[in-house]
Amino acid sequence: MKTFVLPILVSALATFIPRVIPYWVSFLDKLPPLLSRMLRLLPVAALGPLIFPGVFLDYVPHLWAGFAGIAAAFILAYFKGGMILPILSSIVVTYLALLFGA
Amino acid sequence: MSKRDLTFSLGCKDGFPIFIGYFPTAMAFGLVVKNLGLRLWEAILFSVTNFAGSGQFLAASLIGSGALLAELFISVLLINLRYTFMGAEVARRLEDGITGMKRALIAHGTTDEVFSISLMNPGRLPASYMAGLELTSYAGWVSGTALGFLVGLVLPPALQLAVGVTIYAMFSSLLAQEFRKKGLKVLLIAAISAGTHSVLTLLLGVKIGWSFVIAMLLASFIGSLIIREES
């Protein structure tokens, strides 16, 4: 049976390195402002490709089922905040969309 | 907030809302990796060694698409670079005399939520408080992963497919919260990276890991040019 230990540990290393560096080294105050702004925007820039095009492709042939779900989550998170309610609502909406063939 | 005694148990108490927030997301993660073919102990190993929301979901989708280890390493590293900034703040606020292994463990537990909650306290942060806060969050993440995996064994396929939307829902909730805090520029940056990634992978056949890296760097570069003020 295929083992996933190696990629799991590679991912762990790629998580631990950026986490542990600032506890020993302080260089962040010395970065040029453009680079510093760019690094701070990385998390937001990551959200786009984490959602698209996967949210469509995962649900072929029901192309819009996943999208309907995340639209519900987006609206709820925007107006109500939090994560639990938006996530639960997205499951319900996607399930209904799959049932009724969106 | 009046002056609070930053003990281990107060750390646990402050960590409880994080536990509640992590649990369902971690369940979704457990479910996703079960469907990728991981075994239960591998799913748990994943959450124990990584302890990172978006990083783990990204790693899982890259593993699922058969990405190279180098692609995996660089993509996950980039998405986790934010921890370097968060860690720099937390490290500055730690009490003196926290060294070696303790420092490394505190670093491993620095997530987005741990970062925000710990820095709400005025003054210096003792290791015991950080341990309580981080262990409680960690417990939510790891136990949620295990339960999600087990639930995946009994959930009917249609419902599993619907639960799979959870990852995307998590990211879209994060996007909505950023949008509310920082305005339209957030949506613009996300749209640039989403568009780039879609074009690269669907039309140009670029491998998903590299495409992700290119899309992320391009969008944050354009963003850093158009956004002048510090957020």
Coordinates of C-alpha atoms in Angstrom, one line a residue:
Chain A
M1 CA 0.0 0.0 0.0
K2 CA 1.2 3.5 -0.9
T3 CA 2.6 5.5 2.0
F4 CA 2.3 9.2 2.4
V5 CA 4.8 9.7 5.1
L6 CA 7.4 11.5 2.9
P7 CA 5.1 14.2 1.5
I8 CA 3.6 14.7 5.0
L9 CA 7.0 15.3 6.5
V10 CA 8.1 17.6 3.6
S11 CA 5.0 19.6 4.2
A12 CA 5.8 19.7 7.9
L13 CA 9.2 21.0 7.2
A14 CA 7.9 23.7 4.9
T15 CA 5.6 24.7 7.8
F16 CA 8.1 24.5 10.7
I17 CA 10.9 26.5 8.9
P18 CA 9.0 29.7 8.4
R19 CA 7.5 29.3 11.9
V20 CA 10.7 28.8 13.8
I21 CA 13.0 31.3 12.0
P22 CA 11.6 34.5 13.7
Y23 CA 12.2 32.9 17.2
W24 CA 15.9 33.0 16.6
V25 CA 16.6 35.6 13.9
S26 CA 15.3 39.1 13.6
F27 CA 15.7 40.4 10.1
L28 CA 12.1 41.4 9.3
D29 CA 12.6 45.0 10.2
K30 CA 15.3 45.4 7.6
L31 CA 13.4 44.2 4.5
P32 CA 12.8 46.7 1.8
P33 CA 9.2 48.1 2.1
L34 CA 8.0 46.7 -1.3
L35 CA 9.2 43.2 -0.4
S36 CA 7.7 43.4 3.1
R37 CA 4.3 44.5 1.7
M38 CA 4.4 41.7 -0.9
L39 CA 5.1 39.1 1.8
R40 CA 2.2 40.4 3.9
L41 CA -0.1 40.0 0.9
L42 CA 0.8 36.4 0.2
P43 CA -2.0 34.9 2.4
V44 CA -4.7 36.8 0.6
A45 CA -3.1 36.0 -2.7
A46 CA -3.1 32.3 -1.8
L47 CA -6.9 32.3 -1.2
G48 CA -7.7 32.8 -4.9
P49 CA -6.0 29.6 -6.3
L50 CA -7.0 27.6 -3.2
I51 CA -10.6 28.1 -4.2
F52 CA -10.5 28.4 -8.0
P53 CA -10.7 26.4 -10.3
G54 CA -11.0 23.5 -7.8
V55 CA -14.4 24.5 -6.5
F56 CA -15.8 24.0 -10.0
L57 CA -13.7 21.0 -11.0
D58 CA -14.4 18.9 -7.9
Y59 CA -18.2 18.9 -8.8
V60 CA -18.2 18.2 -12.5
P61 CA -20.8 17.6 -13.9
H62 CA -22.6 19.6 -11.2
L63 CA -20.4 22.6 -12.1
W64 CA -22.2 25.1 -9.8
A65 CA -22.9 23.0 -6.7
G66 CA -19.6 23.8 -4.9
F67 CA -19.8 27.5 -6.0
A68 CA -23.3 27.8 -4.6
G69 CA -21.9 26.5 -1.3
I70 CA -19.0 28.9 -1.0
A71 CA -21.2 31.8 -2.1
A72 CA -23.4 31.1 0.9
A73 CA -20.3 30.8 3.2
F74 CA -19.0 34.1 1.8
I75 CA -22.2 36.0 2.4
L76 CA -22.6 34.6 5.9
A77 CA -19.0 35.2 6.9
Y78 CA -19.2 38.8 5.6
F79 CA -22.3 39.7 7.5
K80 CA -22.1 37.4 10.6
G81 CA -18.4 36.7 10.9
G82 CA -17.0 33.5 12.2
M83 CA -16.4 30.2 10.4
I84 CA -18.7 27.6 11.8
L85 CA -22.0 28.8 10.5
P86 CA -20.6 29.7 7.1
I87 CA -19.0 26.3 6.7
L88 CA -22.1 24.4 7.8
S89 CA -24.3 26.5 5.5
S90 CA -22.0 25.7 2.6
I91 CA -22.4 21.9 3.2
V92 CA -26.2 22.2 3.2
V93 CA -26.3 24.4 0.1
T94 CA -23.9 22.2 -1.8
Y95 CA -25.8 19.0 -0.7
L96 CA -29.1 20.5 -1.9
A97 CA -27.5 21.7 -5.2
L98 CA -26.2 18.1 -5.8
L99 CA -29.6 16.6 -5.0
F100 CA -31.5 18.9 -7.3
G101 CA -28.9 18.8 -10.0
A102 CA -27.5 22.3 -10.2
Chain B
M1 CA -9.3 44.1 30.2
S2 CA -8.1 44.1 33.8
K3 CA -4.7 42.6 34.5
R4 CA -4.9 38.9 34.2
D5 CA -2.6 36.3 35.6
L6 CA -1.3 34.5 32.5
T7 CA -1.2 30.9 33.8
F8 CA -1.4 27.6 32.0
S9 CA -5.1 27.3 32.8
L10 CA -6.0 30.8 31.6
G11 CA -4.2 29.8 28.4
C12 CA -6.4 26.7 28.1
K13 CA -9.5 28.9 28.7
D14 CA -8.4 31.4 26.0
G15 CA -7.7 28.5 23.7
F16 CA -11.2 27.0 24.0
P17 CA -12.8 29.1 21.3
I18 CA -10.0 28.2 19.0
F19 CA -10.6 24.5 19.8
I20 CA -14.3 25.0 18.8
G21 CA -13.3 26.8 15.6
Y22 CA -10.6 24.2 14.6
F23 CA -12.6 21.1 15.3
P24 CA -15.0 21.2 12.2
T25 CA -12.3 22.4 9.9
A26 CA -10.0 19.6 11.1
M27 CA -12.8 17.1 10.6
A28 CA -13.1 18.3 7.0
F29 CA -9.4 17.8 6.7
G30 CA -9.6 14.2 8.0
L31 CA -12.4 13.5 5.6
V32 CA -10.4 14.9 2.6
V33 CA -7.3 12.9 3.3
K34 CA -9.2 9.8 3.9
N35 CA -10.6 10.2 0.4
L36 CA -7.1 10.6 -0.9
G37 CA -6.2 7.2 0.4
L38 CA -4.3 8.1 3.6
R39 CA -4.6 5.8 6.6
L40 CA -5.8 7.0 10.0
W41 CA -2.4 7.2 11.5
E42 CA -1.1 9.1 8.5
A43 CA -3.9 11.6 8.8
I44 CA -3.1 12.1 12.5
L45 CA 0.6 12.3 11.7
F46 CA -0.3 15.0 9.2
S47 CA -2.0 17.2 11.7
V48 CA 0.5 16.5 14.5
T49 CA 3.5 17.4 12.5
N50 CA 2.0 20.3 10.4
F51 CA -0.6 22.0 12.6
A52 CA -1.5 24.5 9.8
G53 CA -5.0 25.0 8.3
S54 CA -4.5 26.3 4.8
G55 CA -1.0 24.8 4.5
Q56 CA -2.4 21.3 5.1
F57 CA -5.3 21.6 2.8
L58 CA -2.9 22.9 0.1
A59 CA -0.5 20.0 0.8
A60 CA -3.4 17.6 0.6
S61 CA -4.6 18.8 -2.8
L62 CA -1.1 18.8 -4.1
I63 CA -0.5 15.3 -2.9
G64 CA -3.8 14.3 -4.5
S65 CA -2.8 15.7 -7.8
G66 CA 0.5 13.9 -7.7
A67 CA 2.7 17.0 -7.4
L68 CA 6.5 16.6 -7.0
L69 CA 8.0 17.0 -3.5
A70 CA 9.8 20.2 -4.6
E71 CA 6.5 21.7 -5.7
L72 CA 4.9 20.7 -2.5
F73 CA 7.7 22.2 -0.4
I74 CA 7.8 25.5 -2.1
S75 CA 4.0 26.0 -2.3
V76 CA 3.5 25.1 1.4
L77 CA 6.5 27.2 2.4
L78 CA 5.0 30.3 0.6
I79 CA 1.6 29.9 2.1
N80 CA 3.2 29.6 5.6
L81 CA 5.5 32.6 5.2
R82 CA 2.9 34.6 7.1
Y83 CA 3.9 32.6 10.2
T84 CA 7.3 34.3 10.0
F85 CA 5.7 37.7 10.6
M86 CA 3.4 36.4 13.3
G87 CA 6.2 34.6 15.0
A88 CA 8.3 37.7 15.0
E89 CA 5.6 39.5 17.0
V90 CA 5.1 36.7 19.4
A91 CA 8.8 36.2 19.9
R92 CA 9.2 39.9 20.7
R93 CA 6.6 39.6 23.5
L94 CA 7.8 36.3 25.1
E95 CA 9.1 36.6 28.6
D96 CA 12.9 36.5 28.9
G97 CA 14.6 33.2 29.6
I98 CA 12.4 31.0 27.3
T99 CA 15.0 29.1 25.3
G100 CA 15.8 26.0 23.3
M101 CA 13.1 23.4 23.1
K102 CA 10.4 25.5 24.7
R103 CA 11.0 28.2 22.0
A104 CA 10.8 25.6 19.3
L105 CA 7.5 24.2 20.7
I106 CA 6.0 27.6 21.0
A107 CA 7.0 28.3 17.4
H108 CA 5.4 25.0 16.2
G109 CA 2.1 26.1 17.9
T110 CA 2.0 29.6 16.3
T111 CA -1.1 29.6 14.2
D112 CA -3.2 32.6 12.9
E113 CA -5.6 32.3 15.8
V114 CA -3.0 31.6 18.5
F115 CA -1.2 34.7 17.2
S116 CA -4.3 37.0 17.5
I117 CA -5.4 35.7 20.9
S118 CA -2.0 35.8 22.5
L119 CA -1.2 39.3 21.4
M120 CA -4.5 40.7 22.8
N121 CA -2.8 40.4 26.2
P122 CA -0.8 43.4 27.3
G123 CA 2.7 42.8 28.5
R124 CA 5.0 39.8 28.3
L125 CA 3.9 36.3 27.6
P126 CA 5.0 33.5 29.9
A127 CA 5.7 30.0 28.5
S128 CA 3.0 28.4 30.6
Y129 CA 0.3 30.6 29.2
M130 CA 1.5 29.9 25.6
A131 CA 1.6 26.2 26.4
G132 CA -2.1 26.2 27.6
L133 CA -3.3 28.3 24.6
E134 CA -1.4 26.2 22.0
L135 CA -2.1 22.8 23.5
T136 CA -5.8 23.4 23.6
S137 CA -5.8 24.6 20.0
Y138 CA -3.6 21.7 19.0
A139 CA -6.0 19.2 20.7
G140 CA -8.9 20.6 18.7
W141 CA -7.0 20.3 15.4
V142 CA -5.6 16.7 16.0
S143 CA -8.8 15.2 17.5
G144 CA -10.9 16.8 14.8
T145 CA -8.7 15.3 12.1
A146 CA -9.1 11.8 13.6
L147 CA -12.9 12.1 14.1
G148 CA -13.4 13.5 10.5
F149 CA -11.5 10.5 9.2
L150 CA -13.6 8.1 11.1
V151 CA -16.9 9.9 10.1
G152 CA -15.7 9.6 6.5
L153 CA -15.8 5.8 6.9
V154 CA -19.6 5.8 7.5
L155 CA -20.8 8.9 5.6
P156 CA -22.8 8.2 2.4
P157 CA -20.9 9.3 -0.8
A158 CA -23.3 12.1 -1.8
L159 CA -22.9 13.7 1.6
Q160 CA -19.1 13.2 1.5
L161 CA -19.0 15.1 -1.7
A162 CA -21.0 17.9 -0.1
V163 CA -18.8 17.9 2.9
G164 CA -15.8 18.3 0.6
V165 CA -16.9 21.8 0.0
T166 CA -15.8 22.7 3.5
I167 CA -12.2 23.5 2.4
Y168 CA -13.4 25.9 -0.2
A169 CA -15.9 27.3 2.3
M170 CA -13.2 27.9 4.8
F171 CA -11.1 29.8 2.3
S172 CA -14.1 31.8 1.1
S173 CA -15.0 32.7 4.7
L174 CA -11.5 33.9 5.3
L175 CA -11.7 35.9 2.1
A176 CA -15.0 37.5 3.2
Q177 CA -13.5 38.5 6.5
E178 CA -10.4 40.0 4.9
F179 CA -12.7 41.8 2.4
R180 CA -14.7 43.3 5.3
K181 CA -11.6 44.4 7.1
K182 CA -9.6 45.7 4.2
G183 CA -11.9 46.4 1.3
L184 CA -12.1 45.7 -2.4
K185 CA -8.3 45.4 -2.9
V186 CA -8.5 42.0 -1.2
L187 CA -11.0 40.7 -3.8
L188 CA -8.9 42.2 -6.6
I189 CA -5.7 40.4 -5.4
A190 CA -7.6 37.1 -4.9
A191 CA -9.2 37.5 -8.4
I192 CA -5.8 38.0 -10.0
S193 CA -4.3 34.9 -8.4
A194 CA -7.4 32.8 -9.0
G195 CA -7.5 33.9 -12.7
T196 CA -3.8 33.3 -13.2
H197 CA -4.0 29.8 -11.6
S198 CA -7.0 28.9 -13.7
V199 CA -5.4 30.0 -16.9
L200 CA -2.0 28.3 -16.1
T201 CA -3.5 25.0 -15.1
L202 CA -6.5 24.6 -17.4
L203 CA -5.3 26.3 -20.6
L204 CA -1.5 26.1 -20.5
G205 CA -1.1 22.8 -18.7
V206 CA 1.3 24.1 -16.1
K207 CA 1.7 21.7 -13.1
I208 CA -0.6 22.7 -10.2
G209 CA 2.2 23.3 -7.6
W210 CA 4.2 25.6 -9.8
S211 CA 1.1 27.3 -11.1
F212 CA 0.1 28.0 -7.5
V213 CA 3.5 29.5 -6.7
I214 CA 3.4 31.7 -9.8
A215 CA -0.1 32.9 -9.2
M216 CA 0.5 33.7 -5.6
L217 CA 3.7 35.7 -6.3
L218 CA 2.3 37.5 -9.2
A219 CA -0.9 38.6 -7.4
S220 CA 1.0 39.7 -4.3
F221 CA 3.5 41.6 -6.4
I222 CA 0.8 43.5 -8.3
G223 CA -0.9 44.0 -4.9
S224 CA 2.2 45.5 -3.3
L225 CA 2.5 47.9 -6.2
I226 CA -1.1 49.2 -6.0
I227 CA -1.4 49.2 -2.2
R228 CA 0.7 51.8 -0.7
E229 CA -0.4 52.0 2.9
E230 CA 0.6 49.5 5.6
S231 CA -2.2 47.2 6.7

